[in-house]
Coordinates of C-alpha atoms in Angstrom, one line a residue:
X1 CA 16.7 -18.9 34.0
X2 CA 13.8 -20.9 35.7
X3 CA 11.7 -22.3 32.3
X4 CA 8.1 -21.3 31.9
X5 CA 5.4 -23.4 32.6
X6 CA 3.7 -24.8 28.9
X7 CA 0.5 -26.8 29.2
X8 CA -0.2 -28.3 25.9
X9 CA -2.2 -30.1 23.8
X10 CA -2.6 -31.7 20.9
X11 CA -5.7 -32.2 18.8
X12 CA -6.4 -34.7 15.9
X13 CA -9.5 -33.7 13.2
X14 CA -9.4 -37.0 10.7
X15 CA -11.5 -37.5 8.0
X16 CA -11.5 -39.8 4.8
X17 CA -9.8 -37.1 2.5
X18 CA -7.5 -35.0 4.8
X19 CA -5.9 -35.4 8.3
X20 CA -5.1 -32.2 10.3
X21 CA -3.2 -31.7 13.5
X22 CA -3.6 -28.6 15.9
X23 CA -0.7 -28.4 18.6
X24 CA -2.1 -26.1 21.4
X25 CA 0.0 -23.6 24.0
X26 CA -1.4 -21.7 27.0
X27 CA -4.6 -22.0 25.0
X28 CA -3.2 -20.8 21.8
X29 CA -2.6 -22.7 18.5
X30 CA 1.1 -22.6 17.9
X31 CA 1.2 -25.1 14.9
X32 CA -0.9 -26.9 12.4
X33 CA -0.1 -29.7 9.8
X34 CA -2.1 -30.8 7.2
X35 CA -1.9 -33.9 5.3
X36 CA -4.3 -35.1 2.4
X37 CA -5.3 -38.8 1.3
X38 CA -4.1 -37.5 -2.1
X39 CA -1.4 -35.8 -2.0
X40 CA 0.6 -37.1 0.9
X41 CA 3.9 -35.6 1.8
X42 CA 6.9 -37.0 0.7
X43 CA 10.0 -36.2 3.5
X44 CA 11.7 -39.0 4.9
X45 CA 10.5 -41.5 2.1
X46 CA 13.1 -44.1 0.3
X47 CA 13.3 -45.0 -3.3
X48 CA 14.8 -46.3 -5.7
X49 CA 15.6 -43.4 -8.1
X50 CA 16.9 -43.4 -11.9
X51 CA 19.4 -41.0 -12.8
X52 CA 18.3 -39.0 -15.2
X53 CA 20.6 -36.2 -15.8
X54 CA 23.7 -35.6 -14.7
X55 CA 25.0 -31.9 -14.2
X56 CA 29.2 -31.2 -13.6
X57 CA 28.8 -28.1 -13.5
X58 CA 26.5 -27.6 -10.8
X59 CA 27.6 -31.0 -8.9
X60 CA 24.4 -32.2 -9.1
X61 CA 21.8 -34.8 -10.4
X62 CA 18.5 -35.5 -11.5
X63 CA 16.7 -38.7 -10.4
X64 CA 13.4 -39.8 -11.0
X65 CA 11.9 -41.4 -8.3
X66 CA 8.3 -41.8 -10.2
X67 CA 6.7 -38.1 -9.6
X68 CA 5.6 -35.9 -12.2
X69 CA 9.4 -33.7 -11.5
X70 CA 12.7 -35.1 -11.6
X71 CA 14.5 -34.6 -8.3
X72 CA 17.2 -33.2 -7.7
X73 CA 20.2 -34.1 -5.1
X74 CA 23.5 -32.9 -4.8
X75 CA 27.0 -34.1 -4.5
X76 CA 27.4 -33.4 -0.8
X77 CA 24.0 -35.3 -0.3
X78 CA 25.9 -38.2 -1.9
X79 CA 27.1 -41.4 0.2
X80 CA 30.3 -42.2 -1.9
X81 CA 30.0 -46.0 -0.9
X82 CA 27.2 -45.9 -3.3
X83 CA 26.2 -48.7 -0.9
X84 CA 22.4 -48.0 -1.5
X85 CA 23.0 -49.8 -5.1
X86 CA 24.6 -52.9 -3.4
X87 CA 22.7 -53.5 0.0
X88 CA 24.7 -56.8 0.4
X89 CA 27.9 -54.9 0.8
X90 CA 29.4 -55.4 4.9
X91 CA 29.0 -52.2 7.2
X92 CA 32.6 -52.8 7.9
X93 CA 33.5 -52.0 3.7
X94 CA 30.3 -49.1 3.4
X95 CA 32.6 -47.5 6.3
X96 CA 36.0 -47.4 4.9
X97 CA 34.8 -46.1 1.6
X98 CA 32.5 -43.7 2.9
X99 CA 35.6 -41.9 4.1
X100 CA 37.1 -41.3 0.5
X101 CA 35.6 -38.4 -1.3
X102 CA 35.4 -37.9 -4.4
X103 CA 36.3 -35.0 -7.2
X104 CA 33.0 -34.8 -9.3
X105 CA 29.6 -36.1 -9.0
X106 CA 30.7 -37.8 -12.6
X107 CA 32.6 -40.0 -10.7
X108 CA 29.9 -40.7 -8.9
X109 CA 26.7 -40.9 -10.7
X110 CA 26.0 -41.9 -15.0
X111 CA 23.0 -41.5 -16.5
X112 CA 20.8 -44.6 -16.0
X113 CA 22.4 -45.8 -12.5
X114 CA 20.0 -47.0 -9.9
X115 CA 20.0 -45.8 -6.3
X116 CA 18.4 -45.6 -3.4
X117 CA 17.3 -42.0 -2.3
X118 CA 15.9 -40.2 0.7
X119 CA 13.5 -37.4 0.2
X120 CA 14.6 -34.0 2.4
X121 CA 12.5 -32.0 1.0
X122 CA 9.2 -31.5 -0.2
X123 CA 8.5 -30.5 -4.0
X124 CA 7.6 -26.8 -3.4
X125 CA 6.4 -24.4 -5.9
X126 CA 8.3 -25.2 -9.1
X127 CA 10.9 -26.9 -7.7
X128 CA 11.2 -30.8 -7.0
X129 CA 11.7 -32.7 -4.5
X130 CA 15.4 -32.4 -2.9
X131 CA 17.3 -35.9 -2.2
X132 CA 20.0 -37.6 -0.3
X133 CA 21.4 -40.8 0.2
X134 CA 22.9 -40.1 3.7
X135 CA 19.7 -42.6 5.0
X136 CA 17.9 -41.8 8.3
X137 CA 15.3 -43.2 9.7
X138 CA 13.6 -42.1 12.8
X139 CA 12.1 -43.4 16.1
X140 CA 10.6 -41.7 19.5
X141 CA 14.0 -41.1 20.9
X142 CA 17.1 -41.6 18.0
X143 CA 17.4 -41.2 14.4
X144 CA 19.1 -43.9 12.7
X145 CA 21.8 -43.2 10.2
X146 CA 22.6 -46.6 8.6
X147 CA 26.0 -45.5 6.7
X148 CA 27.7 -43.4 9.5
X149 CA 29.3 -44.2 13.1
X150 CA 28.8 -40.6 15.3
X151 CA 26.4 -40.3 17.5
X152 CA 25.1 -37.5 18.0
X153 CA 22.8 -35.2 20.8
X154 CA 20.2 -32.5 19.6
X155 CA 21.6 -28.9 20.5
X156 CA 18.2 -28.6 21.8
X157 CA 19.4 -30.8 24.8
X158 CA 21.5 -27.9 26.4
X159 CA 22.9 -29.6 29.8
X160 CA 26.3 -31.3 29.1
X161 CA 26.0 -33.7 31.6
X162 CA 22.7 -35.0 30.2
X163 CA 24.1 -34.8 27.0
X164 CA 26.9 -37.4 28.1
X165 CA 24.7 -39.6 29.9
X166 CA 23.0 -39.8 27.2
X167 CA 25.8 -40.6 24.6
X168 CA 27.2 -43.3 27.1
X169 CA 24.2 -45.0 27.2
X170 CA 23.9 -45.3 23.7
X171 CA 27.2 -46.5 23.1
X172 CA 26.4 -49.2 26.1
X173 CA 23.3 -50.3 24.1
X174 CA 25.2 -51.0 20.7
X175 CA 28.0 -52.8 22.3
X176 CA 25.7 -55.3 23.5
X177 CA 23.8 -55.4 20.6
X178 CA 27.0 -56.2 18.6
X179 CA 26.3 -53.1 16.1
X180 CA 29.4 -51.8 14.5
X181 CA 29.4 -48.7 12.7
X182 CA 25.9 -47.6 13.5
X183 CA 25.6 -43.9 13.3
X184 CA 22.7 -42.3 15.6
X185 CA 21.3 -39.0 16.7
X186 CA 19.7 -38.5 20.1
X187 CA 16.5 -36.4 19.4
X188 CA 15.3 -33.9 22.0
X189 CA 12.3 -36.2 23.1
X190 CA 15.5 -38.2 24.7
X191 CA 16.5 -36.0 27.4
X192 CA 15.7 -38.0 30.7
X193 CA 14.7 -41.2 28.9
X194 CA 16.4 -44.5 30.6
X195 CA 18.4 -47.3 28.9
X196 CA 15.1 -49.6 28.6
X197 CA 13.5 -46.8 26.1
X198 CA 16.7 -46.4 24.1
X199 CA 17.4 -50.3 24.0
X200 CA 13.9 -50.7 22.7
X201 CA 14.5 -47.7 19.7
X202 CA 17.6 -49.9 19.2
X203 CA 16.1 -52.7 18.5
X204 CA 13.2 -51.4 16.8
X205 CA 15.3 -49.3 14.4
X206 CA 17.7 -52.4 13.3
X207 CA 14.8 -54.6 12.5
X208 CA 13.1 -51.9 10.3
X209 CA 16.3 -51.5 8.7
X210 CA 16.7 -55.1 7.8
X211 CA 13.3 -54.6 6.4
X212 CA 14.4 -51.7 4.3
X213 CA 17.3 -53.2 3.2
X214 CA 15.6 -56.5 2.2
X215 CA 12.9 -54.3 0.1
X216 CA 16.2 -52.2 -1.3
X217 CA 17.9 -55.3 -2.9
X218 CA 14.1 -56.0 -4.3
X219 CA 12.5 -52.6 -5.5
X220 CA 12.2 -51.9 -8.8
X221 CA 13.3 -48.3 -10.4
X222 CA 10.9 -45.5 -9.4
X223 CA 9.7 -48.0 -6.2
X224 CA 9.4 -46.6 -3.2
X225 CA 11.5 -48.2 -0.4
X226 CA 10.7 -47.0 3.0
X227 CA 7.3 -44.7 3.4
X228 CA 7.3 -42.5 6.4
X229 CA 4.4 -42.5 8.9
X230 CA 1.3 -40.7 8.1
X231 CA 0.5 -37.6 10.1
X232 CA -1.9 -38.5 13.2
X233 CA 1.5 -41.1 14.1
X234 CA 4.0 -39.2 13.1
X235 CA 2.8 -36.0 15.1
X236 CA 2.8 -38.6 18.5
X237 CA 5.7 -39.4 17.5
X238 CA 7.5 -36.0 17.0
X239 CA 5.3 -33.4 18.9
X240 CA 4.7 -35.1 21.8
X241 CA 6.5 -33.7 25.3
X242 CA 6.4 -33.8 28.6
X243 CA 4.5 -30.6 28.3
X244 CA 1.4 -32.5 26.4
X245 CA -1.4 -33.1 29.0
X246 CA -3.7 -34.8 26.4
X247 CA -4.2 -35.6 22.9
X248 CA -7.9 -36.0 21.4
X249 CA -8.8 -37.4 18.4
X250 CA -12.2 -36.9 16.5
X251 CA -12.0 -40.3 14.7
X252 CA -13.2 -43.3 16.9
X253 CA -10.9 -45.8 14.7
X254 CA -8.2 -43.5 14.6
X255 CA -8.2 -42.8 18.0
X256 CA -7.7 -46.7 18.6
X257 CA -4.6 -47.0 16.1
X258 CA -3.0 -43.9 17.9
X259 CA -3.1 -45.6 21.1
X260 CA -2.1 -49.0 19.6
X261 CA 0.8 -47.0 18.2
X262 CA 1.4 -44.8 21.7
X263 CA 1.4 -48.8 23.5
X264 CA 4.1 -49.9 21.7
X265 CA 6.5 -46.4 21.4
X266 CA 5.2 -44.4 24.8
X267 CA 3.2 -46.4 27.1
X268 CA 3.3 -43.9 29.6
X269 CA 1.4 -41.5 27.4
X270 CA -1.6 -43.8 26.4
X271 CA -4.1 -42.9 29.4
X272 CA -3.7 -38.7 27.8
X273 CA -5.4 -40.1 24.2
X274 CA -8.8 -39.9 24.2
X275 CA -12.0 -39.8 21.7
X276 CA -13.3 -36.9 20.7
X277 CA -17.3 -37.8 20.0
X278 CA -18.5 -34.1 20.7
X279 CA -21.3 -32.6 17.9
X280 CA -19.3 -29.5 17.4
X281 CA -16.3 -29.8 15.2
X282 CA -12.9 -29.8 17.3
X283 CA -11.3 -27.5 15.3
X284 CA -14.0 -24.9 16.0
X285 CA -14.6 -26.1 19.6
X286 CA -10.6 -25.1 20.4
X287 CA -11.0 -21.8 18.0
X288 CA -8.5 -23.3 15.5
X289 CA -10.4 -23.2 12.3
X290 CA -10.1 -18.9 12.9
X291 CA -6.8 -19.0 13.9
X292 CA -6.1 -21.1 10.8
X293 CA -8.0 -18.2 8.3
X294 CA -6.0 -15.4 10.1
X295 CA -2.8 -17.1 9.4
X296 CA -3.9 -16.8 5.8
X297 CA -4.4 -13.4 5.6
X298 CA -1.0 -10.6 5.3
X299 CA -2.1 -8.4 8.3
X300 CA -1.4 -9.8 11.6
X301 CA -3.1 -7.4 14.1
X302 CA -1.3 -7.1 17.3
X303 CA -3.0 -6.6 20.9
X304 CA -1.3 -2.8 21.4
X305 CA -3.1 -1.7 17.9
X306 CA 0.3 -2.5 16.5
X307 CA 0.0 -4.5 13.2
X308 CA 2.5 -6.8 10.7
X309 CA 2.3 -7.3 7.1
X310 CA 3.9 -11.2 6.0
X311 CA 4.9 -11.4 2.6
X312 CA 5.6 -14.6 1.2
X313 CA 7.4 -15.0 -2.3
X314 CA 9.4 -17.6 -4.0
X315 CA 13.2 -16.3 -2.9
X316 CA 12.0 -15.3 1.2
X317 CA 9.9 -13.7 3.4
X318 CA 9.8 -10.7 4.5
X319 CA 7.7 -9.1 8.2
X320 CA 7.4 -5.9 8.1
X321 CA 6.4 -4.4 11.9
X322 CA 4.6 -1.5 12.2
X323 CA 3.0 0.4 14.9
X324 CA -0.5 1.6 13.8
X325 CA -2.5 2.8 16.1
X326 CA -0.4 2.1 19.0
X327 CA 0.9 5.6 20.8
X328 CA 1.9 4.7 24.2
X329 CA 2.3 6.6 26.9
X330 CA 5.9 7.8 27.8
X331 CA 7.5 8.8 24.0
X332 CA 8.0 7.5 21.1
X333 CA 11.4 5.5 22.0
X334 CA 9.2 3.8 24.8
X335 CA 6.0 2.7 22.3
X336 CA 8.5 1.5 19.4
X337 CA 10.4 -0.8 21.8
X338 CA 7.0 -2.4 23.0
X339 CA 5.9 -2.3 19.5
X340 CA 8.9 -4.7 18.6
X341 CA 8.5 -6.6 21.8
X342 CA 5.7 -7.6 21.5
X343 CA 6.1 -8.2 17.3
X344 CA 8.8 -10.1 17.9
X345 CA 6.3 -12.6 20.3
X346 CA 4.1 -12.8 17.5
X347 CA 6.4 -13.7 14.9
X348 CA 7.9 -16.5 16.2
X349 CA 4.0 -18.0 16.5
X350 CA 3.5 -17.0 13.3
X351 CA 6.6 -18.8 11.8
X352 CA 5.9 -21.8 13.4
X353 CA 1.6 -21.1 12.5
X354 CA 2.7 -20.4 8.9
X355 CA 5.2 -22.9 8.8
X356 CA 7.7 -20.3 6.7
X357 CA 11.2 -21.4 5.8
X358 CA 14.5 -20.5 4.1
X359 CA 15.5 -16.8 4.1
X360 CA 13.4 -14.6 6.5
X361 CA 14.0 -10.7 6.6
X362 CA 12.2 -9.1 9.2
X363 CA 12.1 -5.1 9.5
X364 CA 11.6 -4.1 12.8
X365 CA 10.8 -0.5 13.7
X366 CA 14.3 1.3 14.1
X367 CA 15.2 1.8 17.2
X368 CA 18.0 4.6 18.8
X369 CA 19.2 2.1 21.8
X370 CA 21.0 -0.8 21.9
X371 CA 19.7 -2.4 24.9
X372 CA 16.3 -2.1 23.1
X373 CA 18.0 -3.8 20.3
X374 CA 19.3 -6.6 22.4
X375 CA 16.4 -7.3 24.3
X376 CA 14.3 -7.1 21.1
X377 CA 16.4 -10.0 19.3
X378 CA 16.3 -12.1 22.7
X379 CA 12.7 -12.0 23.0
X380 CA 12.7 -13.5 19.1
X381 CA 15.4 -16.2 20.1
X382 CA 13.2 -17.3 23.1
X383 CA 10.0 -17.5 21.1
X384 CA 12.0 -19.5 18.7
X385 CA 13.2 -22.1 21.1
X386 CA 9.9 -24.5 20.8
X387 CA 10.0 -24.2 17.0
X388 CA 10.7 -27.8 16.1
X389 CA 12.6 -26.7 12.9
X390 CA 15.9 -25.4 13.1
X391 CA 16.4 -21.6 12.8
X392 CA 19.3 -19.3 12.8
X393 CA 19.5 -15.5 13.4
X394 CA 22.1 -14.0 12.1
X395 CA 21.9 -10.2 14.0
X396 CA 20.7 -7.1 12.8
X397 CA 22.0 -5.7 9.1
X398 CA 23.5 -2.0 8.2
X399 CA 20.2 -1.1 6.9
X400 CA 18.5 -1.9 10.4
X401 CA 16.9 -5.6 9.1
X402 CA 17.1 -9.4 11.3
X403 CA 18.4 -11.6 9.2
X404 CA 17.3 -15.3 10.0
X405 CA 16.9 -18.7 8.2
X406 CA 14.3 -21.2 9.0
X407 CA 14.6 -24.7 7.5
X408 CA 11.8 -25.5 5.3
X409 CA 11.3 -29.3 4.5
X410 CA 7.3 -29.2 3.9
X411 CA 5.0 -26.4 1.3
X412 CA 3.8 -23.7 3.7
X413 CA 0.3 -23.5 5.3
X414 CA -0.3 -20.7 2.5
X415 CA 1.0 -23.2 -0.3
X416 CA -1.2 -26.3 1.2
X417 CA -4.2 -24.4 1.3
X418 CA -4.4 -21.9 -1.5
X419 CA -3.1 -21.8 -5.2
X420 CA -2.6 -18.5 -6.8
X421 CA -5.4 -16.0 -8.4
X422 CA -6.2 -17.2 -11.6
X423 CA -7.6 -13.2 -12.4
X424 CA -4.1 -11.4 -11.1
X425 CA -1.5 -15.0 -11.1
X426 CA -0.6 -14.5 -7.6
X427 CA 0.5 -11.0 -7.9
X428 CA -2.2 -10.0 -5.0
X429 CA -3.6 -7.0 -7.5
X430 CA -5.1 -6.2 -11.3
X431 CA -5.1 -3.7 -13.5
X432 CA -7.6 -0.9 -13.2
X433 CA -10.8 -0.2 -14.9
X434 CA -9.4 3.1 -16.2
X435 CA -6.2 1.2 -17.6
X436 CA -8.2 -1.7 -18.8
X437 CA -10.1 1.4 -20.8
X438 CA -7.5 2.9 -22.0
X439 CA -5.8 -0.4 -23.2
X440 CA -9.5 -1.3 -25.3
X441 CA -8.9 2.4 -27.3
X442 CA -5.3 1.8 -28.3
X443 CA -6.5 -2.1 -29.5
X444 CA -9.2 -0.1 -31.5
X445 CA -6.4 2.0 -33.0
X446 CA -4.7 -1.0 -33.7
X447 CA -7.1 -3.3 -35.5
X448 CA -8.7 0.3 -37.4
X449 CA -5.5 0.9 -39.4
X450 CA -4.6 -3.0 -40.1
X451 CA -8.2 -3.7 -41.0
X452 CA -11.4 -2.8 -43.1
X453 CA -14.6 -3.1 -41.2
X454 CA -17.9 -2.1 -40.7
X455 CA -18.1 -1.5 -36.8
X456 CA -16.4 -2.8 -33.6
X457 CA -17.7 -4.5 -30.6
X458 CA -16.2 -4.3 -27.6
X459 CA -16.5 -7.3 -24.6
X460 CA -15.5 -6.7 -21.1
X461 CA -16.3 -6.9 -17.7
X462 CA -19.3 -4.9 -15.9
X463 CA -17.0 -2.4 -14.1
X464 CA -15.2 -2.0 -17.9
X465 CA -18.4 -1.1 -19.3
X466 CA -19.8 1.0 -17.1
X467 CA -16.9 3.4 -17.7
X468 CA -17.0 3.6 -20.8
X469 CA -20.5 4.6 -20.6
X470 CA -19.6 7.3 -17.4
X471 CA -16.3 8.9 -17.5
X472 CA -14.6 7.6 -20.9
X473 CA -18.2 8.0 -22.7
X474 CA -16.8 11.4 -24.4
X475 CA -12.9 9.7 -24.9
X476 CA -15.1 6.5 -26.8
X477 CA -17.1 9.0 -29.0
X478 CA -14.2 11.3 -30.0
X479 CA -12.5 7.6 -31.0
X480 CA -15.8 6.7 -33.0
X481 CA -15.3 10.2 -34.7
X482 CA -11.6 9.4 -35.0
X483 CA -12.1 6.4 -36.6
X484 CA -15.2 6.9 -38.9
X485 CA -16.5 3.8 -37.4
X486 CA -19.4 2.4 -34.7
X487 CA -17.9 1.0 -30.7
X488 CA -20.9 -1.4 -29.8
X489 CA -20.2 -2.4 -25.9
X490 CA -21.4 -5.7 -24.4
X491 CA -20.9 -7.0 -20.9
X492 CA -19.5 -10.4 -20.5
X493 CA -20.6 -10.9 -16.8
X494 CA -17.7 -14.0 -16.5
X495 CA -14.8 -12.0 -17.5
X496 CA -12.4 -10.4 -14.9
X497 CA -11.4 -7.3 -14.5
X498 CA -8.9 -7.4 -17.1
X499 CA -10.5 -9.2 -19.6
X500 CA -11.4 -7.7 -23.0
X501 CA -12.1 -8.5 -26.7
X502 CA -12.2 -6.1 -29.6
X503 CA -14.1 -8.0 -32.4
X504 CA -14.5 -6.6 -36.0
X505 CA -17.9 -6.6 -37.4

């Protein structure tokens, strides 16, 4: 199948408290990242952890690597060598005892042991940040894995024959480099790079590791180790393809570390970066900043009047598809199959937009044929193909539902952006003014037989109040005459909607 043509860029807005990066398709924001000078993200950093707790029954550990939450790594993320707590050891003795494994994370990990960690994930939500000690460390073409011997090819790099060009050359470099028992992974950016760029990640990547290693033997407990690049690098590093024509930056001195970084790592990319000094912010100028607000927002309108509604919660996501006003013009079989064609388009952007991971559930509007079907799930499998994370669909369920899996590694653009109501606590709605009135009476009941007083006052909100004085004015009087005592009503104009105080007077 003859690929389509992609022209895109990639735009850098920098400023002292935040750093964001806009990746551009066919004139259409695809991705964004967002990094702040506070609250930096954490994946691909080392440190020397503590243990803190160790759990046999769940094969796991918690290691405090100096944030406010213990993190947590499991056994199978464990190098058995434990060679991270002796970084003297030979490669030839971390190889042969990498190859025993062991029976139970007690064996391998007591409370108050020292090692050092890798962070794979994030701390998202409640959860903290997920660790492993299988090290990697990354470049423009490899990934490094200190304590392993495969090398591997990205599955995005399809053709065989590149892929074992590619794995020949590789082996070529580290026999004349002498290194024995050095584990790499060829990353998609490799396909059609020559033995001069993979020499030179070679080389670059074993003398940051002596680096690492040096600072390994050093650090203290709850160090850090190894700190991965900060955005505006790391996205030339990872997001630029042969597809980018040009990169702007808005920042006149980080425009000039970008292409001191691009003149070291791609040379032949440096004459695409250039300096943004325009009056108008970039963001707006390209149309991200709206494209950023709509991917905030459930309802993602679709250009056939068809709409879907994204719901992100703490155990998946779900996309519901529907096809609102959209009636086409043959039947209905017709307009639900373009419905889902065209949903299936958006979704993939809006995965990628959104950056959602881990367990996606998509309902797609049921359709009666299984072509429809087919074509529906391959239209979502080539949308996915550009997403830099790794996805997996697993087919259509009983019930009519595409299963899929997204790996998620960094908080969503939801969870970077926004916190959670502090009126409804994230639960997207509040109680009514009716039941917030009805909930005041039954407090009044309450207090009136535990309690002796003259009169009551009620505080709530403006939209409280006022129906208590409209439609519940005869349900408060018949109360009043209930109780044998005076409802005073006062408006608090700070308190939500659900707010209330029942004071005795």
């Amino acid at each position: 199948m003859e690929r389509v043509a992609i022209n895109s860029e990639i735009l850098m807005n920098i400023t002292p408290s935040e750093t964001r990066v806009g990746v551009i398709e066919n004139g259409m924001l695809q991705e964004v990242y967002i990094e702040r000078s506070g609250n930096r993200g954490l994946v691909g950093n080392l440190y020397k952890g503590k243990v803190v707790r160790v759990l046999p029954g769940m094969q796991a550990a918690f290691i405090d690597i100096g944030l406010d939450r213990a993190a947590f790594i499991h056994a199978a993320d464990i190098h058995f060598s434990r060679s991270q707590k002796d970084a003297d050891a030979s490669d030839d003795e971390k190889s042969d005892q990498a190859k025993k494994v062991p029976e139970s994370i007690s064996m391998l990990l007591h409370e108050g042991d020292a090692l050092t960690v890798q962070v794979t994930k994030d701390p998202i939500g409640t959860k903290g940040a997920r660790l492993t000690t299988h090290v990697s460390i990354p470049s423009r073409y490899l990934v490094y894995m200190p304590y392993s011997d495969h090398i591997g090819v990205s599955q995005k790099i399809e053709d065989e024959e590149e892929r074992e060009r590619l794995r020949e050359i590789v082996q070529s470099c580290l026999e004349a480099e002498e290194m024995h028992n050095a584990g790499f992974i060829l990353r998609t950016a490799a396909e059609g790079a020559g033995e001069n760029e993979l020499l030179d990640d070679i080389r670059y990547l074993r003398r940051l590791w002596k680096v690492v290693k040096q600072r390994m033997s050093q650090a203290k407990p709850k160090e850090w180790v190894y700190e991965e690049l900060s955005l505006h690098l790391r996205a030339l590093r990872d997001y630029v393809t042969p597809d980018v024509s040009r990169l702007l930056v808005d920042s006149k001195e980080s425009c000039q570390k970008v292409k001191e970084f691009a003149n070291t790592f791609l040379p032949e990319f440096t004459s695409k970066i250039d300096y943004y000094p325009g009056e108008r912010p970039i963001f707006d100028l390209y149309g991200v900043e709206d494209e950023v607000k709509k991917a905030l927002d459930r309802k993602v309108q679709l250009k056939s009047g068809g709409y879907l509604v994204i719901d992100q919660t703490e155990a998946m996501t779900t996309v519901d598809v529907n096809t609102g006003a959209f009636v086409g013009h043959r039947n209905l079989e017709e307009t639900i199959f373009k419905t889902n064609l065209e949903a299936a388009m958006a979704i993939g952007r809006q995965l990628r937009l959104r950056n959602l991971g881990g367990i996606i559930i998509v309902d797609f509007i049921d359709m009666e044929e299984s072509e429809h079907q087919r074509q529906v799930l391959r239209m979502l499998e080539k949308t996915l193909e550009r997403d830099h994370a790794k996805t997996k669909l697993t087919g259509v369920t009983e019930l009519g539902l595409v299963q899929m899996t997204r790996k998620r590694t960094r908080e969503s653009l939801g969870q970077v952006l926004c916190e959670d109501c502090p009126v409804c606590h994230g639960q997207g709605k509040i109680k009514t003014a009716e039941t917030i009135c009805n909930d005041i009476f039954r407090e009044i009941m309450r207090e009136a037989r535990a309690y002796d007083t003259a009169a009551y006052l009620v505080l709530a909100s403006q939209s409280v109040v006022d129906r208590l004085l409209d439609e519940d004015s005869a349900n408060l009087a018949d109360l009043e005459q209930f109780i044998g005592k005076t409802i005073k009503l006062q408006v608090e104009p700070w308190y939500s909607q659900e707010q209330y105080d029942v004071i005795l007077q």
